[in-house]
Every structure is written in C-alpha cells, then in structure tokens.
C-alpha cells in the first residue's frame, strides 16, 4: 500500500484531483471498496471517471479479461457474499483445511482460460473453436477517447476577475486615511493635514489615548525599557508591565488570572 501511495504522490503535481486531495484521503479511498462496484476500490472508481485514467483503465480491464475477474473474485468479495454462496450450495460452513469448491472452480476456470489463450496464440487449431465460443476482445481495436489536457489552474486570472467584479459592483473596500490628533480629541486629519474630521467610531471612544496619566506612564516606561517587548513570550519571556496589567485585569473582573 505504501508503494502505491508513493507512486500516486509522484503525480500530484500533474493531476488536478490528486494535487488538491490530502494523502490521508487518498489512503482511505485506496483501502476501501466501492459501494457500487465491490471488486474495485473507491479510488479506482474515481479514476474511472477521469478523461485520462478512464480509457487507460478500460484497456487494462479488457486485457485482463475474465481471467482476472475469476481469479480475483474470492479475494475481493466480502465475506458475507462468500458465506451466502456456501449456504446456497450446501457447503457451509467450510471446514478448516478444506478447499472451497467455488474457489477451486474459479481457479480451474482461470487455468483453463489461460491454456486456451496460450494455445490460440501458438496457432493450435484444436482450440480455435473454443476461442470463438468465448471471444477475446482485441485490445488493438480499442481506441481510447482522446484525453483532455488539464492545464494548471490560473489563480492570477481567477483573482483578477474576482477583484474586477468587486470594483464593478462598488463593493471593493477602501480604507480611510485617518490620523487622530491627541491634543484635540476627537479631531483627526486625513491624508491632507488641512482636511479635518471628527472620529467617534474608534475603540478610543473614551479618549484614554490622550489621558495625561496614561501618556506620562507610557513615556516613563519607554524611557526605561524602550519600545516593544522584544518578541513573543516564547522568545523574550514575560514583561513586568504585562504581568502587572494582567493582575489588575484579573482583580477588576474578579478572576483568578488574566491573559
């Protein structure tokens, strides 16, 4: 199974379906039988609808013919189906060490078919009429449907078209250039310093960003510790100011801790 999955992985870059399907999903499909066709896996059933793999599977199944079907039935059929055949034929349960008569018949039919086919290919006239009774399909006459080449999906073209739609229906979002002026809360200017607006839609609706106590504390902290934490806690560890703030928030909300 690992060999099959490694072979499939080689074609992920050239097959659109394999490329967008997870390996775990492919493993599940390769190990579970199809509900419609118990003799094949779900992945094989999916491949039969592919314009490239479909014709290839058709040729392969035709070349294998009834010989493989007779040989592989016992291994692919579910146990319940085999038990039902045994019950119908009065050989249930099959004793340990006893060869199943149906498996023996399938093996004999397989061997007989191989013998007839080999004799026909050798030009034996005695088996010519047997070959006509169960004609073999000439694979040379089978012409697979022309495969459709799957070009790589153009994400650039797709997103360009989607953005054009947004521009066309006026739903493309532009962000305003807003610069709040601390001494003149809630006044702010746009990209042009001469154009001023009032801002009431920010999270600073209480004007705490210009509070003298907040500003003085921030200045004192910046002068002592500099700007920024120096990295995440996984890298730079905890900061004293952050821990003090978390303790204060926990006390405010009457919780054992805050983050």
mmCIF file of C-alpha atoms in Angstrom, residues 34-235:
data_model
loop_
_atom_site.group_PDB
_atom_site.id
_atom_site.type_symbol
_atom_site.label_atom_id
_atom_site.label_comp_id
_atom_site.label_asym_id
_atom_site.label_seq_id
_atom_site.Cartn_x
_atom_site.Cartn_y
_atom_site.Cartn_z
ATOM 1 C CA UNK A 34 -16.612 0.954 -3.793
ATOM 2 C CA UNK A 35 -20.259 0.733 -2.769
ATOM 3 C CA UNK A 36 -21.357 0.338 -6.404
ATOM 4 C CA UNK A 37 -18.505 -1.900 -7.559
ATOM 5 C CA UNK A 38 -17.233 -4.151 -4.726
ATOM 6 C CA UNK A 39 -14.456 -5.508 -6.967
ATOM 7 C CA UNK A 40 -12.633 -2.158 -7.031
ATOM 8 C CA UNK A 41 -11.545 0.490 -4.564
ATOM 9 C CA UNK A 42 -13.139 3.900 -4.232
ATOM 10 C CA UNK A 43 -10.024 5.482 -5.697
ATOM 11 C CA UNK A 44 -10.202 3.250 -8.777
ATOM 12 C CA UNK A 45 -13.892 4.104 -9.218
ATOM 13 C CA UNK A 46 -12.997 7.796 -9.030
ATOM 14 C CA UNK A 47 -10.233 7.287 -11.583
ATOM 15 C CA UNK A 48 -12.665 5.609 -13.993
ATOM 16 C CA UNK A 49 -14.399 8.997 -14.473
ATOM 17 C CA UNK A 50 -11.121 10.751 -15.293
ATOM 18 C CA UNK A 51 -10.714 11.585 -19.013
ATOM 19 C CA UNK A 52 -7.086 10.416 -18.809
ATOM 20 C CA UNK A 53 -7.237 7.416 -16.472
ATOM 21 C CA UNK A 54 -10.678 6.223 -17.639
ATOM 22 C CA UNK A 55 -9.536 4.976 -21.085
ATOM 23 C CA UNK A 56 -6.366 3.511 -19.554
ATOM 24 C CA UNK A 57 -8.388 1.511 -17.021
ATOM 25 C CA UNK A 58 -10.690 0.342 -19.818
ATOM 26 C CA UNK A 59 -7.759 -1.061 -21.795
ATOM 27 C CA UNK A 60 -6.285 -2.659 -18.687
ATOM 28 C CA UNK A 61 -9.548 -4.342 -17.715
ATOM 29 C CA UNK A 62 -10.057 -5.572 -21.291
ATOM 30 C CA UNK A 63 -6.571 -7.056 -21.462
ATOM 31 C CA UNK A 64 -7.058 -8.783 -18.130
ATOM 32 C CA UNK A 65 -10.482 -10.056 -19.169
ATOM 33 C CA UNK A 66 -12.441 -12.734 -17.421
ATOM 34 C CA UNK A 67 -9.266 -14.463 -16.241
ATOM 35 C CA UNK A 68 -8.514 -11.778 -13.653
ATOM 36 C CA UNK A 69 -12.154 -11.456 -12.684
ATOM 37 C CA UNK A 70 -12.380 -15.176 -11.947
ATOM 38 C CA UNK A 71 -9.063 -15.145 -10.125
ATOM 39 C CA UNK A 72 -9.685 -12.087 -8.016
ATOM 40 C CA UNK A 73 -13.318 -12.578 -7.034
ATOM 41 C CA UNK A 74 -12.604 -14.676 -3.951
ATOM 42 C CA UNK A 75 -10.157 -12.104 -2.598
ATOM 43 C CA UNK A 76 -12.272 -9.027 -3.387
ATOM 44 C CA UNK A 77 -15.737 -10.284 -2.490
ATOM 45 C CA UNK A 78 -16.947 -9.566 1.018
ATOM 46 C CA UNK A 79 -17.041 -12.459 3.489
ATOM 47 C CA UNK A 80 -20.834 -12.224 3.765
ATOM 48 C CA UNK A 81 -21.185 -12.705 -0.005
ATOM 49 C CA UNK A 82 -18.914 -15.755 0.024
ATOM 50 C CA UNK A 83 -20.766 -17.241 3.024
ATOM 51 C CA UNK A 84 -24.085 -16.743 1.237
ATOM 52 C CA UNK A 85 -22.798 -18.721 -1.768
ATOM 53 C CA UNK A 86 -21.665 -21.511 0.545
ATOM 54 C CA UNK A 87 -25.064 -21.660 2.232
ATOM 55 C CA UNK A 88 -26.878 -21.766 -1.109
ATOM 56 C CA UNK A 89 -24.676 -24.621 -2.336
ATOM 57 C CA UNK A 90 -24.923 -26.566 0.934
ATOM 58 C CA UNK A 91 -21.223 -26.332 1.813
ATOM 59 C CA UNK A 92 -21.486 -24.057 4.809
ATOM 60 C CA UNK A 93 -19.524 -23.822 6.982
ATOM 61 C CA UNK A 94 -16.342 -24.715 5.139
ATOM 62 C CA UNK A 95 -14.217 -26.973 7.329
ATOM 63 C CA UNK A 96 -10.702 -25.923 8.167
ATOM 64 C CA UNK A 97 -8.174 -27.249 5.688
ATOM 65 C CA UNK A 98 -10.838 -27.966 3.049
ATOM 66 C CA UNK A 99 -10.527 -26.138 -0.252
ATOM 67 C CA UNK A 100 -13.664 -24.170 -1.110
ATOM 68 C CA UNK A 101 -15.303 -25.821 -4.177
ATOM 69 C CA UNK A 102 -16.161 -22.441 -5.668
ATOM 70 C CA UNK A 103 -12.622 -21.154 -5.252
ATOM 71 C CA UNK A 104 -11.374 -24.386 -6.832
ATOM 72 C CA UNK A 105 -13.797 -23.921 -9.756
ATOM 73 C CA UNK A 106 -12.646 -20.340 -10.217
ATOM 74 C CA UNK A 107 -9.008 -21.394 -10.178
ATOM 75 C CA UNK A 108 -9.715 -24.193 -12.674
ATOM 76 C CA UNK A 109 -11.596 -21.810 -14.978
ATOM 77 C CA UNK A 110 -8.718 -19.373 -14.757
ATOM 78 C CA UNK A 111 -6.169 -22.043 -15.609
ATOM 79 C CA UNK A 112 -8.326 -23.343 -18.478
ATOM 80 C CA UNK A 113 -8.737 -19.864 -19.927
ATOM 81 C CA UNK A 114 -5.006 -19.273 -19.763
ATOM 82 C CA UNK A 115 -4.354 -22.623 -21.502
ATOM 83 C CA UNK A 116 -6.824 -21.856 -24.303
ATOM 84 C CA UNK A 117 -5.434 -18.381 -24.809
ATOM 85 C CA UNK A 118 -1.837 -19.639 -24.912
ATOM 86 C CA UNK A 119 -2.787 -22.390 -27.372
ATOM 87 C CA UNK A 120 -4.597 -19.923 -29.618
ATOM 88 C CA UNK A 121 -1.625 -17.596 -29.663
ATOM 89 C CA UNK A 122 0.565 -20.585 -30.592
ATOM 90 C CA UNK A 123 -1.746 -21.342 -33.542
ATOM 91 C CA UNK A 124 -3.277 -24.581 -32.227
ATOM 92 C CA UNK A 125 -6.322 -25.431 -34.473
ATOM 93 C CA UNK A 126 -7.862 -27.638 -31.763
ATOM 94 C CA UNK A 127 -8.593 -24.620 -29.587
ATOM 95 C CA UNK A 128 -9.790 -22.305 -32.329
ATOM 96 C CA UNK A 129 -13.486 -23.187 -31.808
ATOM 97 C CA UNK A 130 -13.158 -22.733 -28.048
ATOM 98 C CA UNK A 131 -11.754 -19.311 -28.608
ATOM 99 C CA UNK A 132 -14.755 -18.401 -30.755
ATOM 100 C CA UNK A 133 -17.144 -19.570 -28.035
ATOM 101 C CA UNK A 134 -15.624 -17.077 -25.616
ATOM 102 C CA UNK A 135 -14.133 -14.471 -27.901
ATOM 103 C CA UNK A 136 -11.331 -12.386 -26.526
ATOM 104 C CA UNK A 137 -11.571 -8.712 -27.176
ATOM 105 C CA UNK A 138 -8.801 -7.488 -29.422
ATOM 106 C CA UNK A 139 -7.241 -4.691 -27.469
ATOM 107 C CA UNK A 140 -5.608 -3.337 -30.615
ATOM 108 C CA UNK A 141 -9.031 -2.295 -31.949
ATOM 109 C CA UNK A 142 -9.939 -0.391 -28.826
ATOM 110 C CA UNK A 143 -9.297 3.271 -29.261
ATOM 111 C CA UNK A 144 -9.375 5.244 -26.047
ATOM 112 C CA UNK A 145 -11.164 8.525 -26.060
ATOM 113 C CA UNK A 146 -8.853 11.432 -26.710
ATOM 114 C CA UNK A 147 -7.615 12.673 -23.368
ATOM 115 C CA UNK A 148 -8.204 16.251 -22.420
ATOM 116 C CA UNK A 149 -5.094 18.036 -21.258
ATOM 117 C CA UNK A 150 -5.544 19.634 -17.882
ATOM 118 C CA UNK A 151 -3.626 22.846 -17.742
ATOM 119 C CA UNK A 152 -2.585 24.334 -14.429
ATOM 120 C CA UNK A 153 -5.281 26.410 -12.757
ATOM 121 C CA UNK A 154 -4.621 30.133 -13.240
ATOM 122 C CA UNK A 155 -5.055 31.660 -9.799
ATOM 123 C CA UNK A 156 -3.825 35.002 -11.108
ATOM 124 C CA UNK A 157 -6.600 35.140 -13.706
ATOM 125 C CA UNK A 158 -9.211 33.946 -11.209
ATOM 126 C CA UNK A 159 -8.447 36.555 -8.548
ATOM 127 C CA UNK A 160 -8.113 39.306 -11.120
ATOM 128 C CA UNK A 161 -11.624 38.517 -12.366
ATOM 129 C CA UNK A 162 -12.990 38.431 -8.811
ATOM 130 C CA UNK A 163 -11.419 41.782 -7.981
ATOM 131 C CA UNK A 164 -12.860 43.269 -11.178
ATOM 132 C CA UNK A 165 -16.311 42.129 -10.024
ATOM 133 C CA UNK A 166 -15.800 43.894 -6.688
ATOM 134 C CA UNK A 167 -14.776 47.092 -8.453
ATOM 135 C CA UNK A 168 -17.720 46.835 -10.849
ATOM 136 C CA UNK A 169 -20.413 46.409 -8.172
ATOM 137 C CA UNK A 170 -18.786 49.053 -5.932
ATOM 138 C CA UNK A 171 -18.210 46.551 -3.100
ATOM 139 C CA UNK A 172 -14.409 46.839 -3.128
ATOM 140 C CA UNK A 173 -13.395 48.242 0.231
ATOM 141 C CA UNK A 174 -11.049 51.198 0.569
ATOM 142 C CA UNK A 175 -9.685 52.219 3.977
ATOM 143 C CA UNK A 176 -9.703 55.852 5.005
ATOM 144 C CA UNK A 177 -6.513 57.631 5.927
ATOM 145 C CA UNK A 178 -7.329 58.784 9.480
ATOM 146 C CA UNK A 179 -4.788 60.363 11.832
ATOM 147 C CA UNK A 180 -6.132 61.257 15.283
ATOM 148 C CA UNK A 181 -4.748 64.432 16.881
ATOM 149 C CA UNK A 182 -4.190 63.731 20.594
ATOM 150 C CA UNK A 183 -4.484 67.312 21.960
ATOM 151 C CA UNK A 184 -7.709 67.916 20.024
ATOM 152 C CA UNK A 185 -9.764 64.759 20.696
ATOM 153 C CA UNK A 186 -11.879 63.654 18.772
ATOM 154 C CA UNK A 187 -10.414 65.610 15.841
ATOM 155 C CA UNK A 188 -8.297 63.875 13.195
ATOM 156 C CA UNK A 189 -6.902 64.795 9.795
ATOM 157 C CA UNK A 190 -6.959 62.781 6.584
ATOM 158 C CA UNK A 191 -4.105 62.368 4.105
ATOM 159 C CA UNK A 192 -4.269 66.123 3.800
ATOM 160 C CA UNK A 193 -3.424 67.891 7.076
ATOM 161 C CA UNK A 194 -5.821 70.667 6.136
ATOM 162 C CA UNK A 195 -8.801 68.289 5.954
ATOM 163 C CA UNK A 196 -10.079 67.558 9.459
ATOM 164 C CA UNK A 197 -12.815 65.179 10.625
ATOM 165 C CA UNK A 198 -14.346 64.071 13.937
ATOM 166 C CA UNK A 199 -13.784 60.409 14.823
ATOM 167 C CA UNK A 200 -16.357 58.678 17.044
ATOM 168 C CA UNK A 201 -16.113 55.166 15.639
ATOM 169 C CA UNK A 202 -12.753 54.030 17.069
ATOM 170 C CA UNK A 203 -12.156 51.897 20.162
ATOM 171 C CA UNK A 204 -10.742 55.013 21.837
ATOM 172 C CA UNK A 205 -14.223 56.413 22.412
ATOM 173 C CA UNK A 206 -13.284 57.491 25.972
ATOM 174 C CA UNK A 207 -10.210 59.373 24.792
ATOM 175 C CA UNK A 208 -7.880 57.388 27.059
ATOM 176 C CA UNK A 209 -5.106 57.606 24.449
ATOM 177 C CA UNK A 210 -4.670 61.300 25.402
ATOM 178 C CA UNK A 211 -5.192 60.902 29.146
ATOM 179 C CA UNK A 212 -2.272 62.680 30.936
ATOM 180 C CA UNK A 213 -1.749 59.813 33.393
ATOM 181 C CA UNK A 214 -1.664 57.239 30.577
ATOM 182 C CA UNK A 215 0.733 59.330 28.497
ATOM 183 C CA UNK A 216 3.065 60.033 31.444
ATOM 184 C CA UNK A 217 3.174 56.308 32.337
ATOM 185 C CA UNK A 218 3.914 55.340 28.751
ATOM 186 C CA UNK A 219 6.688 57.940 28.460
ATOM 187 C CA UNK A 220 8.295 56.795 31.718
ATOM 188 C CA UNK A 221 8.152 53.145 30.610
ATOM 189 C CA UNK A 222 9.580 53.934 27.170
ATOM 190 C CA UNK A 223 12.468 55.853 28.684
ATOM 191 C CA UNK A 224 13.315 52.933 30.987
ATOM 192 C CA UNK A 225 12.565 49.835 28.845
ATOM 193 C CA UNK A 226 12.439 51.119 25.267
ATOM 194 C CA UNK A 227 9.774 50.398 22.644
ATOM 195 C CA UNK A 228 8.393 46.902 22.077
ATOM 196 C CA UNK A 229 8.555 43.662 24.023
ATOM 197 C CA UNK A 230 11.472 42.269 22.020
ATOM 198 C CA UNK A 231 9.465 39.271 20.813
ATOM 199 C CA UNK A 232 6.744 36.885 21.886
ATOM 200 C CA UNK A 233 6.712 35.323 25.347
ATOM 201 C CA UNK A 234 8.122 32.133 23.888
ATOM 202 C CA UNK A 235 11.182 34.130 22.797
#
